[in-house]
mmCIF file of C-alpha atoms in Angstrom:
data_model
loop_
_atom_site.group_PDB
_atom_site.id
_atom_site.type_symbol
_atom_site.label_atom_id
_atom_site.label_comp_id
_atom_site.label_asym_id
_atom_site.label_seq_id
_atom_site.Cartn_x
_atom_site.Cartn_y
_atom_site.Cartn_z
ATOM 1 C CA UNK S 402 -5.827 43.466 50.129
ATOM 2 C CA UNK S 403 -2.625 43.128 48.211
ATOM 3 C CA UNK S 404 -3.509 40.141 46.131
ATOM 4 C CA UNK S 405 -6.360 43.105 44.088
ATOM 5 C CA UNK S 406 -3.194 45.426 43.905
ATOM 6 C CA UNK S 407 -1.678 42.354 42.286
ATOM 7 C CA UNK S 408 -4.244 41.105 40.194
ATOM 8 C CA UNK S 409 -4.618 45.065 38.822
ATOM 9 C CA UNK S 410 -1.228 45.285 37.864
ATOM 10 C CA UNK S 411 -1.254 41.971 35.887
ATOM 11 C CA UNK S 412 -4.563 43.615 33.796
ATOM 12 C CA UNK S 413 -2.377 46.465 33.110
ATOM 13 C CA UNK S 414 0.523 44.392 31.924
ATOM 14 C CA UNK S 415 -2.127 43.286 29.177
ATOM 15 C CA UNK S 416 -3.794 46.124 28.562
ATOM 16 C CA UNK S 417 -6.853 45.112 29.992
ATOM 17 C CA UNK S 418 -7.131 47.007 32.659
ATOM 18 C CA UNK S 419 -10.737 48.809 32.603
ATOM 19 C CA UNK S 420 -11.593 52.740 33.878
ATOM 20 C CA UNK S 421 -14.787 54.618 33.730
ATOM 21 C CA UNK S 422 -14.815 56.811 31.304
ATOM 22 C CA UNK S 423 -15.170 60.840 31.705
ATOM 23 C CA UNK S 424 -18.733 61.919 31.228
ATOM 24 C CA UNK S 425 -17.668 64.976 29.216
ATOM 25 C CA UNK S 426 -15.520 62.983 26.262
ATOM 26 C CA UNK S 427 -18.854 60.988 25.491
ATOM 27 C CA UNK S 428 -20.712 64.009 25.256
ATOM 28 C CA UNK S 429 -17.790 66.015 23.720
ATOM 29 C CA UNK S 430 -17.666 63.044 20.674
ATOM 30 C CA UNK S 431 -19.219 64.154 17.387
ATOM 31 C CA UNK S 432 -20.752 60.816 17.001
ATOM 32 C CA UNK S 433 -21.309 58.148 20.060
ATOM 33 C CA UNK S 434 -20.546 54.759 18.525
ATOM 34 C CA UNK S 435 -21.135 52.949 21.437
ATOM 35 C CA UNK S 436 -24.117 53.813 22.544
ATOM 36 C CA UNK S 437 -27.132 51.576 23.206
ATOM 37 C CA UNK S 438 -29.645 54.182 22.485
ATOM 38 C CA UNK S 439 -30.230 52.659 19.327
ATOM 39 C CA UNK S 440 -33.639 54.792 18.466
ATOM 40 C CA UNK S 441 -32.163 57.867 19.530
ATOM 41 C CA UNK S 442 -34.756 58.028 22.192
ATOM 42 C CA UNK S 443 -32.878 58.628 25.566
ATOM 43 C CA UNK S 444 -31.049 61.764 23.566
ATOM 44 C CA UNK S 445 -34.832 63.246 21.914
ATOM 45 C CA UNK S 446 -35.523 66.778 23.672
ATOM 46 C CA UNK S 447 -38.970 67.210 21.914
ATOM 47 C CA UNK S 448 -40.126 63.430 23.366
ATOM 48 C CA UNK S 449 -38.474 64.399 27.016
ATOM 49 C CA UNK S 450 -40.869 67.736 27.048
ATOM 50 C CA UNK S 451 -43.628 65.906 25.827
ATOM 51 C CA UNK S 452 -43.474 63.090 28.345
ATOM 52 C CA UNK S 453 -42.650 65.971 31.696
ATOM 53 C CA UNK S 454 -46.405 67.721 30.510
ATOM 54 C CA UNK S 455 -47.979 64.398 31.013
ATOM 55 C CA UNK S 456 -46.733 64.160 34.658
ATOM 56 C CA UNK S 457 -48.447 65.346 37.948
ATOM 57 C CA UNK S 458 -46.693 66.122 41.056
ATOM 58 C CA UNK S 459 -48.076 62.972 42.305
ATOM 59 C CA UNK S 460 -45.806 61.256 40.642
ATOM 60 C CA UNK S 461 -43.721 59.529 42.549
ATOM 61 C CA UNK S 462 -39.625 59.311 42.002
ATOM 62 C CA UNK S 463 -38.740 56.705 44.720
ATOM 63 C CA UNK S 464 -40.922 53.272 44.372
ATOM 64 C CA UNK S 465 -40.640 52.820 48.590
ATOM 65 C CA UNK S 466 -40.054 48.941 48.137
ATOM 66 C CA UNK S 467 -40.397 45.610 46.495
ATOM 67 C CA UNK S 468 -43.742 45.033 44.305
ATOM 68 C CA UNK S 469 -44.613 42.412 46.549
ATOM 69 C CA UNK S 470 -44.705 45.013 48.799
ATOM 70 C CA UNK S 471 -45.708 48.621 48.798
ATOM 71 C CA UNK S 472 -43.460 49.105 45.446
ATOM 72 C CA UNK S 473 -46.105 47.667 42.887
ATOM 73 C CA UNK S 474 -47.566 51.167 41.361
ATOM 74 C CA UNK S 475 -50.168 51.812 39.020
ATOM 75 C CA UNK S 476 -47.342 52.943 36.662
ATOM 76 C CA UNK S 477 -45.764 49.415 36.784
ATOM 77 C CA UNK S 478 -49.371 48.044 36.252
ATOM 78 C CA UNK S 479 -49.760 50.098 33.365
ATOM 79 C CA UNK S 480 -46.541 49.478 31.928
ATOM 80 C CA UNK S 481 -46.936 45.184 31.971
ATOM 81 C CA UNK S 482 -50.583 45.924 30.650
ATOM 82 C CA UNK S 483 -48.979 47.637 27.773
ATOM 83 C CA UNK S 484 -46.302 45.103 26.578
ATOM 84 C CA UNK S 485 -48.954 42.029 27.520
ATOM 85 C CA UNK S 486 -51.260 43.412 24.911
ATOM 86 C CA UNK S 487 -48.478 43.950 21.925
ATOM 87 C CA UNK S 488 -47.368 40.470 22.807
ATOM 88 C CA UNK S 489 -50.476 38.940 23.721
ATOM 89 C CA UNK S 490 -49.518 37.126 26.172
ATOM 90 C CA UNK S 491 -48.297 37.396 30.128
ATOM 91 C CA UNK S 492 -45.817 39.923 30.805
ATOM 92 C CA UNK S 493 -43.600 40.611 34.342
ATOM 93 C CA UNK S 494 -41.490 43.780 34.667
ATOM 94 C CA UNK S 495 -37.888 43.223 36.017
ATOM 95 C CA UNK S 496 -35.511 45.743 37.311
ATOM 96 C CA UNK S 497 -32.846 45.020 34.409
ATOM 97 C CA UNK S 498 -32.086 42.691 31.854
ATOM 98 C CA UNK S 499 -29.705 41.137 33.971
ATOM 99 C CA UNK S 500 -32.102 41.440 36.800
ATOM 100 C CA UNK S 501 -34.552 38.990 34.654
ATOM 101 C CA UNK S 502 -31.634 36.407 33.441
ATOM 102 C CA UNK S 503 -30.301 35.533 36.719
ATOM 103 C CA UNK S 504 -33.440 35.257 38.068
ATOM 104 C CA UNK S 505 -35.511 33.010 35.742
ATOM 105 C CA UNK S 506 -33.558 30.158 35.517
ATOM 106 C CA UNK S 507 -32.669 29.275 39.273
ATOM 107 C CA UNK S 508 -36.527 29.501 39.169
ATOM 108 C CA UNK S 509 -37.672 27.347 37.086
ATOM 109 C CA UNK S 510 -34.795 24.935 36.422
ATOM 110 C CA UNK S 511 -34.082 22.312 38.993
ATOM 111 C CA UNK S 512 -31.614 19.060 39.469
ATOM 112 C CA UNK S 513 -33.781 17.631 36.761
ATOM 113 C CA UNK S 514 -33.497 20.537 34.246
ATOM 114 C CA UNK S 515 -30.790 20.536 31.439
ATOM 115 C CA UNK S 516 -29.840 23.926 30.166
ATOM 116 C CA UNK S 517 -28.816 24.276 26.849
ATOM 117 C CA UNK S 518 -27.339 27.516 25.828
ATOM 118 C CA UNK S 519 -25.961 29.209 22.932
ATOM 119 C CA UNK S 520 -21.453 29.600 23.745
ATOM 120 C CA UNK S 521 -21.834 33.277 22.901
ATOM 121 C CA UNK S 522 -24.574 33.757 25.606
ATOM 122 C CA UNK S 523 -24.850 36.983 27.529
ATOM 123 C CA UNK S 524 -22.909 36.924 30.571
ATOM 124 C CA UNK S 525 -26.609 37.707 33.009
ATOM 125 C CA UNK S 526 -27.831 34.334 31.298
ATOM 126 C CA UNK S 527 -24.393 32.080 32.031
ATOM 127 C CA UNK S 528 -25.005 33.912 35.544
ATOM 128 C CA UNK S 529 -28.663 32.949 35.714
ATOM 129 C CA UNK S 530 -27.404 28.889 34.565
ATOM 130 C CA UNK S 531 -24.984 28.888 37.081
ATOM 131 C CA UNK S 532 -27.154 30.131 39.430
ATOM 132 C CA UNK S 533 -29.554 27.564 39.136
ATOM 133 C CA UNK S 534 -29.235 23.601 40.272
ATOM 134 C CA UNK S 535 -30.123 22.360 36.251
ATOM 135 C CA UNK S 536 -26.960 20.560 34.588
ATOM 136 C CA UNK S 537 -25.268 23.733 31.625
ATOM 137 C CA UNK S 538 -24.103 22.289 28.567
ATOM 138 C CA UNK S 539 -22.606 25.187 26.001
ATOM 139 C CA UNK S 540 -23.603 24.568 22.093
ATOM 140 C CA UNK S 541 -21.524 25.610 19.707
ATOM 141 C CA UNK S 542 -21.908 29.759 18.573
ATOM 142 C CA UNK S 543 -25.454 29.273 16.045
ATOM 143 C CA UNK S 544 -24.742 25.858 15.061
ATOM 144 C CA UNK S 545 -27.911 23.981 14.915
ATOM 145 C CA UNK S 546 -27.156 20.472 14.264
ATOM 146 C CA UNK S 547 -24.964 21.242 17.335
ATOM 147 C CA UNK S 548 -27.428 21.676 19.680
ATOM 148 C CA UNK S 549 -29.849 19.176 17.824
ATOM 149 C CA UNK S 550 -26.952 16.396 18.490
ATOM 150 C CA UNK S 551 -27.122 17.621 22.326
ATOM 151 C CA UNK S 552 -30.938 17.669 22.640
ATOM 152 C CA UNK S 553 -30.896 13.630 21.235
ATOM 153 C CA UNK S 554 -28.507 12.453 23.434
ATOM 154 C CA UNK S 555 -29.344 14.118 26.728
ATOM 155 C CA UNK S 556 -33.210 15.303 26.602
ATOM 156 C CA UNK S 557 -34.796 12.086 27.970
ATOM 157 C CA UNK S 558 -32.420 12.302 30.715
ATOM 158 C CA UNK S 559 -34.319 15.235 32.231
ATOM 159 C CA UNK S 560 -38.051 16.506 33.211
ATOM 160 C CA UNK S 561 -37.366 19.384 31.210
ATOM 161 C CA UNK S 562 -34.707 21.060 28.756
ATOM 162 C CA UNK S 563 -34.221 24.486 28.130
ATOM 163 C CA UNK S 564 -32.780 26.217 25.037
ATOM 164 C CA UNK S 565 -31.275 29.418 25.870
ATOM 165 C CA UNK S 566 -30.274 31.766 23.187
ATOM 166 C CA UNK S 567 -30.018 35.508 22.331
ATOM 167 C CA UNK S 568 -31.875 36.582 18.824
ATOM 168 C CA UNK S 569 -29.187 39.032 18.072
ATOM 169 C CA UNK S 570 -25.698 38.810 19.588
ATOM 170 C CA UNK S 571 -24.054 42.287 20.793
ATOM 171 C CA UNK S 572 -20.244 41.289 20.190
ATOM 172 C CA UNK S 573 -20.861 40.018 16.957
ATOM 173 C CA UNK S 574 -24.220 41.370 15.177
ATOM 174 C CA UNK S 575 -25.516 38.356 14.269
ATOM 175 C CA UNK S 576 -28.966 36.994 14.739
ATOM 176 C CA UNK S 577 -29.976 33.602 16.220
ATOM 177 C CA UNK S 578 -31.513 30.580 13.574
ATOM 178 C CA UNK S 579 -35.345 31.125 15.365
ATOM 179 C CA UNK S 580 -37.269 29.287 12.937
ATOM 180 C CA UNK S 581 -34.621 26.339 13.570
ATOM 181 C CA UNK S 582 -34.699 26.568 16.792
ATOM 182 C CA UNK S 583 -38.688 26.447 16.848
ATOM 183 C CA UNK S 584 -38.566 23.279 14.865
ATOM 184 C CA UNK S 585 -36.333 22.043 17.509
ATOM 185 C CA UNK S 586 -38.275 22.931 20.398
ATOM 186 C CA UNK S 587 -41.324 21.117 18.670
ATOM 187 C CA UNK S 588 -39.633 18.138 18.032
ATOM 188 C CA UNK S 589 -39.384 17.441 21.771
ATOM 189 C CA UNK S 590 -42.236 18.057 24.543
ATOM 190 C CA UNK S 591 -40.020 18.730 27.323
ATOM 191 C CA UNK S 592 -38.226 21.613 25.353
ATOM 192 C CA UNK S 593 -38.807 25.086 26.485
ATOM 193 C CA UNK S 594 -37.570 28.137 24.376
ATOM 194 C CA UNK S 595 -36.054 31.036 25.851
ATOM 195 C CA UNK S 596 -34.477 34.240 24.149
ATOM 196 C CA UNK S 597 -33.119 37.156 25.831
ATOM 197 C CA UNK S 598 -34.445 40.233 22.600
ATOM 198 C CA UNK S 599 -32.297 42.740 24.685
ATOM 199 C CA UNK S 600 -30.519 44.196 21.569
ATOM 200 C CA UNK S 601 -33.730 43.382 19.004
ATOM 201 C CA UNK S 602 -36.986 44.776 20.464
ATOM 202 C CA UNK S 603 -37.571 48.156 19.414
ATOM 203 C CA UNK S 604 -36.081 47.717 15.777
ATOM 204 C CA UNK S 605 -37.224 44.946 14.598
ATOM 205 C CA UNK S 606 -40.907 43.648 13.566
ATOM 206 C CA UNK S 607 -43.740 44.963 12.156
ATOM 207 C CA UNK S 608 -44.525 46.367 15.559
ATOM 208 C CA UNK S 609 -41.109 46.571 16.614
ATOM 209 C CA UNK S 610 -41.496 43.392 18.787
ATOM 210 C CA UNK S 611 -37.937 42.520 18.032
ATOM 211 C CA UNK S 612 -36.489 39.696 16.080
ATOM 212 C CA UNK S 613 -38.794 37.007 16.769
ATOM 213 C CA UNK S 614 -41.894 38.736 15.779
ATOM 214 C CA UNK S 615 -40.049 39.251 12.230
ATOM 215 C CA UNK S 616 -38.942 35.619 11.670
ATOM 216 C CA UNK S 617 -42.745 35.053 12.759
ATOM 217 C CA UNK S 618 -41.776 32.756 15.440
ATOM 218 C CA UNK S 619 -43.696 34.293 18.705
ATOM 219 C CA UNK S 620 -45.956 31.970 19.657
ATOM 220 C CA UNK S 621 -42.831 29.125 19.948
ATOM 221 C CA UNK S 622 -41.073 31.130 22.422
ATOM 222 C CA UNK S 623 -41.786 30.005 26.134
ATOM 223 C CA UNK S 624 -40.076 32.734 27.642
ATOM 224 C CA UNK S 625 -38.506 36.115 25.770
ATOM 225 C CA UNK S 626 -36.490 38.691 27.586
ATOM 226 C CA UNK S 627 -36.962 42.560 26.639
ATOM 227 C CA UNK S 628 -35.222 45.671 27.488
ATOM 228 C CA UNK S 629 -36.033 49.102 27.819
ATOM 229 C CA UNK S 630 -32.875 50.242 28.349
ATOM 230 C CA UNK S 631 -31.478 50.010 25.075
ATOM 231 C CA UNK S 632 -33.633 50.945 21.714
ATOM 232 C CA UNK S 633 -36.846 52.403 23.973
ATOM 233 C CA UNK S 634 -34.077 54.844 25.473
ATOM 234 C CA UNK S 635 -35.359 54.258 29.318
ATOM 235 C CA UNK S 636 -34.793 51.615 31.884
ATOM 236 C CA UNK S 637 -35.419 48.337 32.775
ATOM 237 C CA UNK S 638 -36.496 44.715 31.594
ATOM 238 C CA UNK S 639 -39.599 42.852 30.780
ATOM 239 C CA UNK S 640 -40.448 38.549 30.283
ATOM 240 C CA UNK S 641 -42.999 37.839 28.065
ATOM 241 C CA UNK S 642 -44.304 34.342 29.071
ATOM 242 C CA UNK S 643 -47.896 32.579 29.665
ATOM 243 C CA UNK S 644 -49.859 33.683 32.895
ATOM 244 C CA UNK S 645 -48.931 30.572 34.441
ATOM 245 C CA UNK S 646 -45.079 31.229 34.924
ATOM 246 C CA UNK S 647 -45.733 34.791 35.674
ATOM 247 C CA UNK S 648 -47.367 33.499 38.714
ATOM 248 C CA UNK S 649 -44.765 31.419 39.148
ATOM 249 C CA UNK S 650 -41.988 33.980 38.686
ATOM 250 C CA UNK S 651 -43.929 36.315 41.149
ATOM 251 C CA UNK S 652 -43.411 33.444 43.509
ATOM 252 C CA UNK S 653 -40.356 32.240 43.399
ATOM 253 C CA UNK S 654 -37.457 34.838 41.268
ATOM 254 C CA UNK S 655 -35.384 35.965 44.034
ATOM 255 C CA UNK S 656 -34.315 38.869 41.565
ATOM 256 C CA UNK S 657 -37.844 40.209 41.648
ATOM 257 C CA UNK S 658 -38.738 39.482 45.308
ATOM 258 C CA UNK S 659 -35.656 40.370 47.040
ATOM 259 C CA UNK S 660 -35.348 44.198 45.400
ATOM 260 C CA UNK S 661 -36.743 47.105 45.352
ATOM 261 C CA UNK S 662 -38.460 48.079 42.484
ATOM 262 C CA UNK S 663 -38.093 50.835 40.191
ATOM 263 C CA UNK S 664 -39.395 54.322 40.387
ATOM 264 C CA UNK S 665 -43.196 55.143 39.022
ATOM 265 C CA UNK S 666 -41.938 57.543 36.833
ATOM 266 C CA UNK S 667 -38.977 54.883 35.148
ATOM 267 C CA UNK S 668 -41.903 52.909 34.350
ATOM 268 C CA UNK S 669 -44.133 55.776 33.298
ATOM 269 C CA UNK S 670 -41.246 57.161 31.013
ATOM 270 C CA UNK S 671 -41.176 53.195 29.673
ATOM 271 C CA UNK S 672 -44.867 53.314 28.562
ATOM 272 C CA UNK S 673 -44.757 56.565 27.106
ATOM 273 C CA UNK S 674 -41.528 55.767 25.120
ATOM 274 C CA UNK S 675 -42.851 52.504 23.650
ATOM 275 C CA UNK S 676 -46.661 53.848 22.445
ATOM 276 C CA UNK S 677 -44.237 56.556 20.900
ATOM 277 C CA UNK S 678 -42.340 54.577 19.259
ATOM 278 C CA UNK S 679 -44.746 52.139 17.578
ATOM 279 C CA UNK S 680 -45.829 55.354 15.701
ATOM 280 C CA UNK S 681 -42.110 56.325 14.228
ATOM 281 C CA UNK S 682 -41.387 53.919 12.258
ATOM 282 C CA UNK S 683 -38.734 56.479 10.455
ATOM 283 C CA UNK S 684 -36.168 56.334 13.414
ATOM 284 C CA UNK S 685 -35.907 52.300 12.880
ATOM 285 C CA UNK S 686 -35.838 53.191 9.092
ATOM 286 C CA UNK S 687 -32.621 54.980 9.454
ATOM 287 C CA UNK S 688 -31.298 53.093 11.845
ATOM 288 C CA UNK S 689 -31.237 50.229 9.348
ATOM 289 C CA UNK S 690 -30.100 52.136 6.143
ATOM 290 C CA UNK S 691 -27.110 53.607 8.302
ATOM 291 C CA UNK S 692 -25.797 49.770 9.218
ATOM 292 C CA UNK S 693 -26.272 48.492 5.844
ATOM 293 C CA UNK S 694 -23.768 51.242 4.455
ATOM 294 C CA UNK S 695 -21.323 50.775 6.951
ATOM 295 C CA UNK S 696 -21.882 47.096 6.793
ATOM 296 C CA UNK S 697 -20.744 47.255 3.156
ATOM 297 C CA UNK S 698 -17.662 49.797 3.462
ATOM 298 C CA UNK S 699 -16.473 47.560 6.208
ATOM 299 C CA UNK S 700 -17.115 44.519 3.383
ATOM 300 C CA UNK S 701 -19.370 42.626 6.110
ATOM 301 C CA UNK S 702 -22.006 40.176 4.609
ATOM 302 C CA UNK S 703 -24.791 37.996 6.883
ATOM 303 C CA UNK S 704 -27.355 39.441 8.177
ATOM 304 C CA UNK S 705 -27.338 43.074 8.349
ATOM 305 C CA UNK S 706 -27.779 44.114 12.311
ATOM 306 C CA UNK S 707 -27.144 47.809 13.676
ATOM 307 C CA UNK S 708 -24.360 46.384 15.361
ATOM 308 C CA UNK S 709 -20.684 46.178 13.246
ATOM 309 C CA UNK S 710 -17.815 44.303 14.487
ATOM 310 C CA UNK S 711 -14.735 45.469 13.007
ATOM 311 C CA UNK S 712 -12.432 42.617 14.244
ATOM 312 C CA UNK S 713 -8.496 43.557 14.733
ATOM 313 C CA UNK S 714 -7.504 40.747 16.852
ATOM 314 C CA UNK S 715 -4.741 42.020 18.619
ATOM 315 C CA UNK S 716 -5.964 43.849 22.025
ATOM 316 C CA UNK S 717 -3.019 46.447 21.244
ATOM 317 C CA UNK S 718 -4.386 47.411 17.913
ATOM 318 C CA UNK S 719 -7.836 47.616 18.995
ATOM 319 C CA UNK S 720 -7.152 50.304 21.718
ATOM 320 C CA UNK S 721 -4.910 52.130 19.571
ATOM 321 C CA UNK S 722 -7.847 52.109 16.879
ATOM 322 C CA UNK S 723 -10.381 53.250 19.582
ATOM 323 C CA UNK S 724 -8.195 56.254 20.951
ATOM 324 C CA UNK S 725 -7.526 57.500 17.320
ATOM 325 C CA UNK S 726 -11.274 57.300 16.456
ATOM 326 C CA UNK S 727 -11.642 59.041 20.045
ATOM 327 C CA UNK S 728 -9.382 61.462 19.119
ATOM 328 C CA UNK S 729 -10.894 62.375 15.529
ATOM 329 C CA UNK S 730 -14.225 63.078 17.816
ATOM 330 C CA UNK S 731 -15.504 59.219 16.962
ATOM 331 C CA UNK S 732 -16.330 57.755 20.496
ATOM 332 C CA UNK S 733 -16.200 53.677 19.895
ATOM 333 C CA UNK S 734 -14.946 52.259 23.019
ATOM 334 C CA UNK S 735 -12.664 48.811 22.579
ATOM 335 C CA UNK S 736 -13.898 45.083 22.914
ATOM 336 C CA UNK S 737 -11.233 42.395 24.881
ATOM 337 C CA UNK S 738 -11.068 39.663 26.415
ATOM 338 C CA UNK S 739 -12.643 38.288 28.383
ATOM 339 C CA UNK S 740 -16.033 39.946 27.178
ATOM 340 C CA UNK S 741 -15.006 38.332 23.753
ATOM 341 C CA UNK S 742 -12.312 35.471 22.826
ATOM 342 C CA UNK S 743 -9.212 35.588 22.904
ATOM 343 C CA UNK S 744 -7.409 37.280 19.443
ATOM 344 C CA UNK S 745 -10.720 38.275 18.484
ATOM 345 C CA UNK S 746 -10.117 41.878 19.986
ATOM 346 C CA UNK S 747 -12.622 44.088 18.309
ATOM 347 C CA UNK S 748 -14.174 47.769 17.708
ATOM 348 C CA UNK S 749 -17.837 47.354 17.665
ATOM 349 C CA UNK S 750 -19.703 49.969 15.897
ATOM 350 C CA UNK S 751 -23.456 50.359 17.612
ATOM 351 C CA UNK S 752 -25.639 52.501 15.501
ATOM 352 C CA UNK S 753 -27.870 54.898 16.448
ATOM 353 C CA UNK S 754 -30.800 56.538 14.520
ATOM 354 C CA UNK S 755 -28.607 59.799 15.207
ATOM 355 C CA UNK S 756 -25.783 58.899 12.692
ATOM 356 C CA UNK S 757 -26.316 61.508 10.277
ATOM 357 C CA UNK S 758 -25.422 60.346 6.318
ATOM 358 C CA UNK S 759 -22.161 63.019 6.057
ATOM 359 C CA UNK S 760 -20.848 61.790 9.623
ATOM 360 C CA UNK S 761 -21.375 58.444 8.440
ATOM 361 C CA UNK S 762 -19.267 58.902 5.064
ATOM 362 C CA UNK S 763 -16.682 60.912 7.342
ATOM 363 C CA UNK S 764 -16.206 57.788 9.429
ATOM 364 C CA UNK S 765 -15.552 55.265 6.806
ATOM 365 C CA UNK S 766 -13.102 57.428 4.826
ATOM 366 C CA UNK S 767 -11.434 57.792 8.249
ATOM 367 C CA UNK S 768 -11.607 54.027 8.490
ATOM 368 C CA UNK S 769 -10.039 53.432 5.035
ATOM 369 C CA UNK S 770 -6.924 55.630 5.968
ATOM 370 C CA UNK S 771 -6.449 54.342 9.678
ATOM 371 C CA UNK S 772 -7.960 50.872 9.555
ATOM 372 C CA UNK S 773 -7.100 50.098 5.908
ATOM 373 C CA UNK S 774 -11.041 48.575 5.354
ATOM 374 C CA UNK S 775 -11.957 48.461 1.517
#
């Protein structure tokens, strides 16, 4: 086992060596930066009451197996019955959002599948590609004519193509082209869309569908990836796609088959969370307002996510940035290689509906003394 002892001491040597952090500085911090409970949900005391009177003690915590199984409650029922009807159209619960990308591709895509994804992809999607026996080819970070050069050269090579792309990307904050992408997708009939919404459903929309339902671009999407673990403050994942490749996903995504599914009362917490939700619009209100003031002390432009890179480049600076905002009771965690490029070190700021306006002025004052911002 020496060569991990090894391989350890050479992250160290480059400061990229990775702990778990201590449950009690998180909850010590004055504000959580890193957070993906980007509603404030998972952190709500009056909404946790209010979903433990709706429980009976038959309730089950454990799930007993796979849904194909004996683990396919009425709660998980209830819960796909909910999302199919906001998105009108087929929806299959997953375990995670990871558990859905590497799953859906090595299902559907084959020797004569081309995948075409996005270069700042999730790493569960590059997973799910590599997974599967469909050629990858990477497109350049949001550049259309990119990918529209690609899709020329190599689409009548192959039975079908799919474009793979997140709507907003978590290391950066910066949402996917959709409408060019769906004018794309049109343009050739063996082009499937698929977008993993894992850091856009729940904020934004009129419905808070995520980013596709506010570039009105829903009914061009073949396949869309949800979370609840993230804004709806819960667990787990969800693909919206037509009743056709449900059946087919039921069938044949190992991820699905091969687990066990999640408790009845995960999935009961889900449903509650996201009919609550749809009626509070004010926590997706504030959520917004906070980024675009720290979006403009931090002098970003583009569009205005939740989620605020402040590049350093330098993995050193970065960490020393993260333990001083750690220190002044700001808990940001820091961004490195390889999770993003190399000299692109970063702090990334994820807002919650939490951030209070005076702890939001205290940060960027302490960012204008320690990280010189204007």
């Amino acid at each position: 086992m020496s060569i991990y002892k090894t391989r350890l001491e050479e992250l160290e040597l480059m400061g990229r060596s990775r702990v778990l952090p201590h449950p009690e500085a998180i909850a010590s911090a004055r504000i959580n930066l890193t957070s993906n409970d980007y509603l404030g949900i998972a952190t709500d005391i009056n909404l946790r009451k209010q979903f433990l009177e709706t429980l009976t003690h038959e309730t089950l915590l454990g799930s007993t197996s796979s849904r194909l199984l004996t683990g396919n409650s009425q709660a998980a029922n209830q819960l796909e019955a909910t999302i199919s009807a906001l998105y009108a159209n087929a929806c299959l619960l997953a375990n995670s959002g990871y558990h859905a990308n590497i799953g859906i591709l090595p299902a559907l895509a084959n020797k004569n599948s081309l995948i075409l994804m996005d270069k700042l992809a999730h790493a569960s999607l590059i997973d799910g590609a590599r997974l599967s026996e469909a050629r990858l080819l990477r497109f350049r970070h949001n550049d259309m004519q990119h990918l529209s050069q690609l899709l020329e050269q190599n689409h009548a090579q192959y039975e079908q193509v799919f474009i793979v792309v997140e709507s907003l990307y978590s290391m950066d904050g910066d949402f996917c082209n959709l409408q060019t992408l769906a004018e794309l997708k049109r343009t050739y009939a063996n082009a499937s869309l698929y977008v993993d919404e894992a850091h856009a459903v729940g904020i934004y929309g009129d419905r808070g569908l995520g980013y596709c339902e506010q570039c009105g671009v829903l009914e061009d999407i073949d396949i869309l990836v949800g979370t609840f673990g993230k804004a709806f403050g819960s667990y787990g994942a969800y693909i919206i796609c037509s009743q056709e490749l449900k059946r087919f996903l039921v069938n044949s995504m190992r991820s699905l088959i091969f687990t066990t599914a999640l408790p009845p009362i995960t999935y009961a917490w889900s449903d509650f969370v996201v009919n609550a939700v749809s009626a509070q619009d004010w926590r997706r209100s504030k959520l917004l307002k906070a980024a675009a003031t720290l979006r403009r002390a931090i002098s970003l432009g583009g569009n205005a996510s939740h989620i605020i890179p402040l590049i350093l480049g330098s993995d050193e600076a970065a960490v020393r940035l993260s333990k001083t905002l750690r220190d002044a009771g700001f808990y940001c965690m820091p961004i490195r290689p390889p999770t993003v490029p190399e000299g692109t070190s970063r702090i990334r700021f994820s807002l919650t509906a939490d951030v209070e306006e005076d702890d939001l002025q205290q940060l960027i004052e302490f960012l204008r003394n320690e990280a010189a911002i204007d």
